[in-house]
Amino acid sequence: MHKDKSRKAFALVLCLLFTAGFICFQVYVEFGKKALPFFSGQHTAAASHTPVDSNTGQAGQVTSAEKGGITGDSRSQDGVIKRQVTYVRTLKRDSAAAKVTTSSTDKAVSCCPLSNNHSKFPRWHIDLQPWASPNHSLSDEAMRFLNYINTPQISCGDSLGSEMVKKPEVRGKPWMVCLDDSYSLARQIKRKQCRVYSLGLGIDDKQIEMSLAKVGCEVHFFDPSIKQTHLQDSELRMWYHRLSVDWRDPNPAIPAHKQNSHTKKLGSILKNFGHRKIDVLKADMESAEWKILENLILENVIDDIGQLVFEVHLHWPGFEVSGDDSTVVRYWYSLLKELERSHFHLFYSHTDTSKPHLFLRKKLFNASSTYTMGWINTRWRPQ
């Protein structure tokens, strides 16, 4: 009798323990399903940081720097993934997806910049034009660019230097300046108030400068290869300066004997010389022209120039211009469009057929590696 009671009590205890364990297991499963996203960080990341594709309207991950500047992820101490977003000023025109992404992430990442991920992407200083086509192909970018540089925007009825273009046997490069009465250079020459800057290294071809000096222009050559600091021609109003125009001034933190002290930005030279205006700026800078043009635009020195006559080089990207080929060509095109925005219009373009037909180190598009181009500032007013 006693044994039966003990067995029944033991069975009852086991039943109660089994029931309690089953209930605990059910509570654990239900609670775990609800708590798991919270503790794993998935809820926060999914709700706050899912970018939206501007073309499809669907959620998706943006990985390209040109669609929002997302350059990496960082994981905080509590395990929540936070997307890091950096902004490239020049990519804002084609970053509709970035606007959606940044609206939800500004507060999360404003305190903490990325470490070194930004070095993977080119950082231009000017606003880039939209891509020529959705697939960002080199062919489309090159066709747009080459068509642009070969299509004059305004005509020039009278010019100086056209004889070199019409007569290939004439030695010298086909430089040309516009003397049309519609623009200011002709009036400046009549007033004997014309000023010309000529930039280059070892300038041998001085025909256009000599012609301008003979009609009364004040001509300044900037060539770091000359021996004397400053030299004046005894017969004509021509000066030679041992200076090279760059897109930056010497770094004051570097001792003078360790840097090229004969290199300055054009704006600094104008200030040092007390010159407010330049009627003609001629330059053959051997692939430094892109960065120099950029500097003239960014510092508004371009507004003090009446005409630009530049030799541009296309066989490689140029000094301190980086990126894949289609990106480089887009940058070139955008830079020239910035010139146009500053009221410079192309009046002259000449293809140098004597130079190798290389475009970014490749024989593409039947393009010469060198073009001589001339722009007029249609809103320029002399001093």
Tab-separated table of C-alpha atoms in Angstrom:
chain	number	residue	atom	x	y	z
A	1	MET	CA	0.000	0.000	0.000
A	2	HIS	CA	2.789	2.368	0.928
A	3	LYS	CA	4.707	1.504	-2.221
A	4	ASP	CA	1.685	2.298	-4.450
A	5	LYS	CA	1.342	5.738	-2.901
A	6	SER	CA	5.053	6.444	-3.414
A	7	ARG	CA	4.862	5.430	-7.073
A	8	LYS	CA	1.819	7.623	-7.678
A	9	ALA	CA	3.544	10.619	-6.017
A	10	PHE	CA	6.683	10.088	-8.109
A	11	ALA	CA	4.659	9.860	-11.322
A	12	LEU	CA	2.811	13.053	-10.403
A	13	VAL	CA	6.083	14.900	-9.782
A	14	LEU	CA	7.477	13.739	-13.140
A	15	CYS	CA	4.329	14.851	-14.888
A	16	LEU	CA	4.497	18.270	-13.261
A	17	LEU	CA	8.198	18.642	-14.153
A	18	PHE	CA	7.545	17.614	-17.761
A	19	THR	CA	4.653	20.082	-18.033
A	20	ALA	CA	6.716	22.913	-16.525
A	21	GLY	CA	9.632	22.158	-18.894
A	22	PHE	CA	7.345	22.143	-21.923
A	23	ILE	CA	5.821	25.494	-20.911
A	24	CYS	CA	9.284	27.006	-20.392
A	25	PHE	CA	10.401	25.757	-23.773
A	26	GLN	CA	7.389	27.352	-25.518
A	27	VAL	CA	7.969	30.659	-23.719
A	28	TYR	CA	11.657	30.577	-24.682
A	29	VAL	CA	10.885	29.948	-28.368
A	30	GLU	CA	8.258	32.706	-28.588
A	31	PHE	CA	10.386	35.207	-26.693
A	32	GLY	CA	13.499	34.330	-28.709
A	33	LYS	CA	11.763	34.989	-32.060
A	34	LYS	CA	10.818	38.486	-30.983
A	35	ALA	CA	14.067	39.322	-29.253
A	36	LEU	CA	16.504	37.912	-31.814
A	37	PRO	CA	16.303	40.806	-34.357
A	38	PHE	CA	16.682	43.334	-31.583
A	39	PHE	CA	19.784	41.765	-30.077
A	40	SER	CA	21.397	40.940	-33.434
A	41	GLY	CA	21.014	44.506	-34.792
A	42	GLN	CA	19.020	43.415	-37.856
A	43	HIS	CA	15.977	45.454	-36.893
A	44	THR	CA	17.921	48.731	-36.658
A	45	ALA	CA	19.954	48.190	-39.795
A	46	ALA	CA	17.000	47.159	-41.916
A	47	ALA	CA	14.679	49.894	-40.714
A	48	SER	CA	17.107	52.810	-40.816
A	49	HIS	CA	19.771	52.159	-43.437
A	50	THR	CA	18.234	50.374	-46.423
A	51	PRO	CA	18.918	52.573	-49.486
A	52	VAL	CA	16.322	52.921	-52.194
A	53	ASP	CA	17.067	52.641	-55.886
A	54	SER	CA	15.955	55.916	-57.497
A	55	ASN	CA	15.234	54.177	-60.788
A	56	THR	CA	13.147	51.229	-59.594
A	57	GLY	CA	11.798	52.591	-56.336
A	58	GLN	CA	12.798	49.328	-54.619
A	59	ALA	CA	15.057	48.840	-51.668
A	60	GLY	CA	18.550	47.757	-52.498
A	61	GLN	CA	22.164	48.191	-51.553
A	62	VAL	CA	24.083	51.067	-53.158
A	63	THR	CA	27.718	50.181	-53.606
A	64	SER	CA	29.043	52.673	-56.149
A	65	ALA	CA	30.697	55.912	-55.031
A	66	GLU	CA	28.882	57.690	-57.806
A	67	LYS	CA	25.472	56.655	-56.442
A	68	GLY	CA	25.736	58.012	-52.976
A	69	GLY	CA	29.371	57.894	-51.977
A	70	ILE	CA	29.038	54.749	-49.838
A	71	THR	CA	32.573	53.613	-49.304
A	72	GLY	CA	32.402	51.084	-46.490
A	73	ASP	CA	30.661	49.655	-43.412
A	74	SER	CA	31.647	49.933	-39.757
A	75	ARG	CA	30.398	47.858	-36.854
A	76	SER	CA	29.746	49.629	-33.551
A	77	GLN	CA	30.429	48.111	-30.144
A	78	ASP	CA	26.840	46.972	-29.640
A	79	GLY	CA	26.939	44.995	-32.886
A	80	VAL	CA	24.682	47.274	-34.913
A	81	ILE	CA	25.870	47.808	-38.491
A	82	LYS	CA	26.012	51.454	-39.520
A	83	ARG	CA	26.730	52.457	-43.102
A	84	GLN	CA	29.430	55.070	-43.508
A	85	VAL	CA	28.744	57.673	-46.196
A	86	THR	CA	31.180	60.189	-47.634
A	87	TYR	CA	30.317	62.903	-50.080
A	88	VAL	CA	32.200	63.831	-53.222
A	89	ARG	CA	31.181	67.350	-54.229
A	90	THR	CA	31.448	66.724	-57.926
A	91	LEU	CA	29.228	63.644	-57.974
A	92	LYS	CA	26.131	65.368	-56.655
A	93	ARG	CA	24.562	65.779	-60.080
A	94	ASP	CA	24.144	62.055	-60.615
A	95	SER	CA	23.539	60.983	-57.015
A	96	ALA	CA	19.774	60.788	-56.695
A	97	ALA	CA	20.141	57.537	-54.785
A	98	ALA	CA	22.569	59.217	-52.406
A	99	LYS	CA	19.981	61.784	-51.358
A	100	VAL	CA	17.703	58.984	-50.170
A	101	THR	CA	20.506	57.239	-48.343
A	102	THR	CA	21.991	60.306	-46.648
A	103	SER	CA	18.670	61.477	-45.247
A	104	SER	CA	18.630	58.499	-42.913
A	105	THR	CA	22.343	58.292	-42.131
A	106	ASP	CA	23.557	61.866	-41.554
A	107	LYS	CA	22.979	61.728	-37.803
A	108	ALA	CA	24.480	58.271	-37.492
A	109	VAL	CA	27.829	59.013	-39.133
A	110	SER	CA	28.404	62.745	-38.846
A	111	CYS	CA	30.833	62.323	-35.981
A	112	CYS	CA	33.068	59.686	-37.476
A	113	PRO	CA	34.824	60.121	-40.857
A	114	LEU	CA	36.127	57.152	-42.789
A	115	SER	CA	39.722	56.145	-42.358
A	116	ASN	CA	41.379	55.527	-45.742
A	117	ASN	CA	38.544	54.267	-47.925
A	118	HIS	CA	38.148	57.645	-49.665
A	119	SER	CA	41.482	57.208	-51.415
A	120	LYS	CA	39.926	54.585	-53.710
A	121	PHE	CA	37.800	57.181	-55.477
A	122	PRO	CA	38.874	60.260	-57.462
A	123	ARG	CA	38.011	63.528	-55.738
A	124	TRP	CA	37.593	66.282	-58.270
A	125	HIS	CA	37.249	69.905	-57.258
A	126	ILE	CA	34.724	70.877	-59.921
A	127	ASP	CA	31.186	69.738	-60.559
A	128	LEU	CA	31.133	66.860	-63.010
A	129	GLN	CA	28.684	66.811	-65.883
A	130	PRO	CA	26.186	63.934	-66.074
A	131	TRP	CA	27.479	60.821	-67.786
A	132	ALA	CA	27.112	60.740	-71.555
A	133	SER	CA	25.218	57.442	-71.284
A	134	PRO	CA	23.829	55.205	-68.514
A	135	ASN	CA	26.508	52.552	-69.014
A	136	HIS	CA	29.387	55.052	-68.487
A	137	SER	CA	31.247	53.741	-71.526
A	138	LEU	CA	34.525	55.213	-72.747
A	139	SER	CA	33.212	55.326	-76.311
A	140	ASP	CA	30.248	57.528	-75.399
A	141	GLU	CA	32.339	59.831	-73.223
A	142	ALA	CA	35.045	60.168	-75.882
A	143	MET	CA	32.579	60.880	-78.703
A	144	ARG	CA	30.927	63.628	-76.671
A	145	PHE	CA	34.266	65.165	-75.700
A	146	LEU	CA	35.853	65.007	-79.162
A	147	ASN	CA	32.758	66.445	-80.793
A	148	TYR	CA	32.840	69.301	-78.284
A	149	ILE	CA	36.475	70.275	-78.824
A	150	ASN	CA	36.112	70.108	-82.619
A	151	THR	CA	33.036	72.354	-82.810
A	152	PRO	CA	33.681	76.129	-82.517
A	153	GLN	CA	30.908	77.957	-80.698
A	154	ILE	CA	31.498	81.455	-82.071
A	155	SER	CA	33.103	82.795	-85.239
A	156	CYS	CA	36.015	85.204	-85.499
A	157	GLY	CA	36.080	87.441	-88.546
A	158	ASP	CA	39.677	88.626	-88.134
A	159	SER	CA	42.487	86.741	-86.480
A	160	LEU	CA	46.223	86.801	-85.939
A	161	GLY	CA	48.127	83.616	-86.695
A	162	SER	CA	45.770	82.240	-89.338
A	163	GLU	CA	48.578	82.259	-91.915
A	164	MET	CA	50.279	79.450	-90.007
A	165	VAL	CA	47.120	77.369	-90.205
A	166	LYS	CA	46.588	77.969	-93.913
A	167	LYS	CA	50.230	77.377	-94.778
A	168	PRO	CA	51.517	74.180	-93.192
A	169	GLU	CA	54.980	74.876	-94.553
A	170	VAL	CA	55.268	77.841	-92.160
A	171	ARG	CA	57.294	76.692	-89.207
A	172	GLY	CA	55.713	76.906	-85.785
A	173	LYS	CA	52.550	75.712	-84.135
A	174	PRO	CA	49.200	76.997	-85.365
A	175	TRP	CA	48.491	79.421	-82.526
A	176	MET	CA	45.717	81.915	-83.168
A	177	VAL	CA	44.180	84.905	-81.370
A	178	CYS	CA	40.982	86.682	-82.368
A	179	LEU	CA	41.163	90.326	-83.490
A	180	ASP	CA	37.484	90.651	-84.366
A	181	ASP	CA	36.120	94.123	-83.539
A	182	SER	CA	33.250	92.429	-81.702
A	183	TYR	CA	35.662	91.566	-78.903
A	184	SER	CA	37.996	93.618	-76.754
A	185	LEU	CA	41.471	92.559	-77.887
A	186	ALA	CA	41.445	94.722	-81.039
A	187	ARG	CA	40.459	97.807	-79.012
A	188	GLN	CA	43.152	97.081	-76.438
A	189	ILE	CA	45.793	96.898	-79.166
A	190	LYS	CA	44.714	100.263	-80.551
A	191	ARG	CA	45.010	101.776	-77.085
A	192	LYS	CA	48.451	100.187	-76.563
A	193	GLN	CA	47.072	98.563	-73.408
A	194	CYS	CA	47.284	94.931	-74.455
A	195	ARG	CA	48.944	92.442	-72.101
A	196	VAL	CA	49.950	88.869	-73.029
A	197	TYR	CA	51.150	86.031	-70.792
A	198	SER	CA	52.935	83.103	-72.442
A	199	LEU	CA	53.478	79.953	-70.380
A	200	GLY	CA	55.779	77.103	-71.264
A	201	LEU	CA	59.072	75.309	-70.801
A	202	GLY	CA	61.848	76.192	-73.222
A	203	ILE	CA	59.547	78.315	-75.397
A	204	ASP	CA	61.014	78.150	-78.898
A	205	ASP	CA	57.974	79.092	-80.945
A	206	LYS	CA	57.434	82.798	-80.235
A	207	GLN	CA	55.841	83.866	-83.511
A	208	ILE	CA	52.435	84.761	-82.142
A	209	GLU	CA	53.988	86.610	-79.193
A	210	MET	CA	56.357	88.516	-81.487
A	211	SER	CA	53.447	89.525	-83.712
A	212	LEU	CA	51.473	90.809	-80.719
A	213	ALA	CA	54.504	92.682	-79.371
A	214	LYS	CA	55.006	94.403	-82.736
A	215	VAL	CA	51.465	95.793	-82.672
A	216	GLY	CA	52.005	97.211	-79.184
A	217	CYS	CA	51.229	94.456	-76.708
A	218	GLU	CA	53.152	93.985	-73.473
A	219	VAL	CA	54.324	90.361	-73.532
A	220	HIS	CA	55.501	88.345	-70.524
A	221	PHE	CA	57.145	84.932	-70.953
A	222	PHE	CA	57.147	82.518	-68.022
A	223	ASP	CA	59.817	79.888	-68.466
A	224	PRO	CA	61.681	78.262	-65.531
A	225	SER	CA	64.541	77.226	-67.818
A	226	ILE	CA	65.919	80.723	-68.434
A	227	LYS	CA	69.085	81.741	-66.568
A	228	GLN	CA	68.190	85.204	-65.293
A	229	THR	CA	65.355	85.923	-62.886
A	230	HIS	CA	63.928	88.691	-65.070
A	231	LEU	CA	65.064	89.849	-68.488
A	232	GLN	CA	63.643	92.565	-70.761
A	233	ASP	CA	63.963	92.709	-74.529
A	234	SER	CA	65.662	95.954	-75.482
A	235	GLU	CA	63.658	96.489	-78.682
A	236	LEU	CA	60.143	95.246	-77.895
A	237	ARG	CA	57.901	95.295	-74.831
A	238	MET	CA	58.837	91.739	-73.920
A	239	TRP	CA	59.851	90.380	-70.517
A	240	TYR	CA	61.222	86.948	-69.607
A	241	HIS	CA	60.612	85.594	-66.103
A	242	ARG	CA	62.207	82.541	-64.516
A	243	LEU	CA	58.862	81.320	-63.247
A	244	SER	CA	56.593	78.404	-63.975
A	245	VAL	CA	52.829	78.641	-63.549
A	246	ASP	CA	51.392	75.793	-61.494
A	247	TRP	CA	48.055	74.918	-59.911
A	248	ARG	CA	49.473	75.417	-56.401
A	249	ASP	CA	51.910	77.673	-54.589
A	250	PRO	CA	55.026	76.305	-52.875
A	251	ASN	CA	54.267	74.718	-49.522
A	252	PRO	CA	55.410	77.163	-46.799
A	253	ALA	CA	56.070	74.223	-44.445
A	254	ILE	CA	58.823	72.920	-46.737
A	255	PRO	CA	62.210	74.692	-46.603
A	256	ALA	CA	62.884	76.818	-49.681
A	257	HIS	CA	66.035	74.911	-50.631
A	258	LYS	CA	64.029	71.661	-50.831
A	259	GLN	CA	61.319	72.875	-53.190
A	260	ASN	CA	60.935	74.608	-56.529
A	261	SER	CA	60.739	78.255	-55.520
A	262	HIS	CA	60.207	79.273	-59.171
A	263	THR	CA	56.725	77.781	-59.301
A	264	LYS	CA	53.590	79.781	-58.457
A	265	LYS	CA	49.916	79.945	-59.225
A	266	LEU	CA	48.859	82.471	-61.832
A	267	GLY	CA	46.791	84.374	-59.282
A	268	SER	CA	49.873	84.835	-57.083
A	269	ILE	CA	51.933	86.068	-60.032
A	270	LEU	CA	49.291	88.602	-61.006
A	271	LYS	CA	49.210	89.887	-57.455
A	272	ASN	CA	53.009	90.119	-57.222
A	273	PHE	CA	53.285	91.942	-60.543
A	274	GLY	CA	50.364	94.260	-59.833
A	275	HIS	CA	48.563	93.114	-62.985
A	276	ARG	CA	44.772	93.085	-62.843
A	277	LYS	CA	43.981	91.788	-66.332
A	278	ILE	CA	45.459	89.566	-69.050
A	279	ASP	CA	44.241	90.097	-72.605
A	280	VAL	CA	45.695	86.826	-73.920
A	281	LEU	CA	46.907	83.798	-71.988
A	282	LYS	CA	48.812	81.346	-74.162
A	283	ALA	CA	50.003	78.064	-72.656
A	284	ASP	CA	51.754	74.869	-73.667
A	285	MET	CA	52.171	73.158	-70.318
A	286	GLU	CA	52.836	69.572	-71.447
A	287	SER	CA	49.807	67.946	-69.752
A	288	ALA	CA	49.675	70.278	-66.732
A	289	GLU	CA	47.025	72.357	-68.527
A	290	TRP	CA	44.063	70.472	-67.030
A	291	LYS	CA	44.976	71.199	-63.418
A	292	ILE	CA	46.007	74.776	-64.246
A	293	LEU	CA	42.650	75.408	-65.936
A	294	GLU	CA	40.933	73.924	-62.908
A	295	ASN	CA	42.824	76.277	-60.600
A	296	LEU	CA	42.006	79.325	-62.731
A	297	ILE	CA	38.315	78.434	-62.535
A	298	LEU	CA	38.246	77.630	-58.823
A	299	GLU	CA	40.029	80.839	-57.824
A	300	ASN	CA	38.065	83.021	-60.291
A	301	VAL	CA	41.294	84.110	-61.995
A	302	ILE	CA	39.577	83.093	-65.231
A	303	ASP	CA	37.400	86.213	-64.994
A	304	ASP	CA	40.501	88.407	-65.460
A	305	ILE	CA	41.466	86.829	-68.799
A	306	GLY	CA	40.211	87.921	-72.225
A	307	GLN	CA	41.348	85.032	-74.433
A	308	LEU	CA	42.740	81.584	-73.730
A	309	VAL	CA	44.942	79.791	-76.253
A	310	PHE	CA	45.947	76.385	-74.913
A	311	GLU	CA	47.537	73.248	-76.252
A	312	VAL	CA	45.776	70.252	-74.687
A	313	HIS	CA	47.207	66.751	-74.552
A	314	LEU	CA	45.083	63.622	-74.696
A	315	HIS	CA	47.653	60.825	-74.776
A	316	TRP	CA	47.383	60.376	-70.982
A	317	PRO	CA	45.149	61.793	-68.205
A	318	GLY	CA	47.545	64.575	-67.207
A	319	PHE	CA	49.287	65.482	-63.975
A	320	GLU	CA	47.280	64.564	-60.852
A	321	VAL	CA	44.273	63.436	-62.904
A	322	SER	CA	43.262	59.897	-61.966
A	323	GLY	CA	40.482	57.395	-62.500
A	324	ASP	CA	39.482	54.930	-65.198
A	325	ASP	CA	39.451	56.137	-68.809
A	326	SER	CA	35.768	57.026	-69.028
A	327	THR	CA	35.982	58.984	-65.760
A	328	VAL	CA	39.020	60.941	-67.004
A	329	VAL	CA	37.285	61.935	-70.232
A	330	ARG	CA	34.202	62.953	-68.276
A	331	TYR	CA	36.450	65.178	-66.133
A	332	TRP	CA	38.031	66.789	-69.205
A	333	TYR	CA	34.609	67.500	-70.677
A	334	SER	CA	33.306	68.866	-67.376
A	335	LEU	CA	36.278	71.192	-67.083
A	336	LEU	CA	35.635	72.674	-70.520
A	337	LYS	CA	31.950	73.060	-69.666
A	338	GLU	CA	33.031	75.023	-66.585
A	339	LEU	CA	34.945	77.316	-68.942
A	340	GLU	CA	31.779	77.765	-70.944
A	341	ARG	CA	29.872	78.553	-67.764
A	342	SER	CA	32.466	81.297	-67.134
A	343	HIS	CA	31.449	82.778	-70.538
A	344	PHE	CA	34.413	81.356	-72.484
A	345	HIS	CA	33.386	80.168	-75.926
A	346	LEU	CA	35.491	78.155	-78.333
A	347	PHE	CA	36.398	80.058	-81.502
A	348	TYR	CA	39.261	77.934	-82.748
A	349	SER	CA	40.327	74.282	-82.692
A	350	HIS	CA	43.201	72.716	-84.590
A	351	THR	CA	44.148	69.031	-84.691
A	352	ASP	CA	47.880	68.446	-84.782
A	353	THR	CA	48.130	65.589	-87.284
A	354	SER	CA	51.920	65.457	-86.905
A	355	LYS	CA	51.575	64.082	-83.368
A	356	PRO	CA	50.844	60.404	-82.605
A	357	HIS	CA	47.193	59.407	-82.769
A	358	LEU	CA	46.917	58.305	-79.155
A	359	PHE	CA	43.937	58.739	-76.886
A	360	LEU	CA	44.677	57.746	-73.273
A	361	ARG	CA	47.613	55.637	-74.477
A	362	LYS	CA	45.495	53.802	-77.055
A	363	LYS	CA	44.904	54.219	-80.767
A	364	LEU	CA	41.216	55.018	-80.480
A	365	PHE	CA	38.634	57.148	-82.289
A	366	ASN	CA	41.237	58.390	-84.807
A	367	ALA	CA	42.031	61.153	-82.311
A	368	SER	CA	45.299	63.056	-82.263
A	369	SER	CA	47.165	63.312	-78.995
A	370	THR	CA	47.419	67.112	-79.297
A	371	TYR	CA	44.919	69.885	-80.022
A	372	THR	CA	45.431	73.645	-80.102
A	373	MET	CA	42.339	75.493	-78.939
A	374	GLY	CA	41.250	79.104	-78.452
A	375	TRP	CA	38.471	80.574	-76.291
A	376	ILE	CA	37.098	84.100	-75.974
A	377	ASN	CA	35.643	85.485	-72.765
A	378	THR	CA	32.513	87.089	-74.210
A	379	ARG	CA	31.864	89.081	-71.035
A	380	TRP	CA	35.419	90.203	-70.415
A	381	ARG	CA	36.019	93.891	-69.864
A	382	PRO	CA	39.541	95.344	-70.048
A	383	GLN	CA	40.990	97.384	-67.201
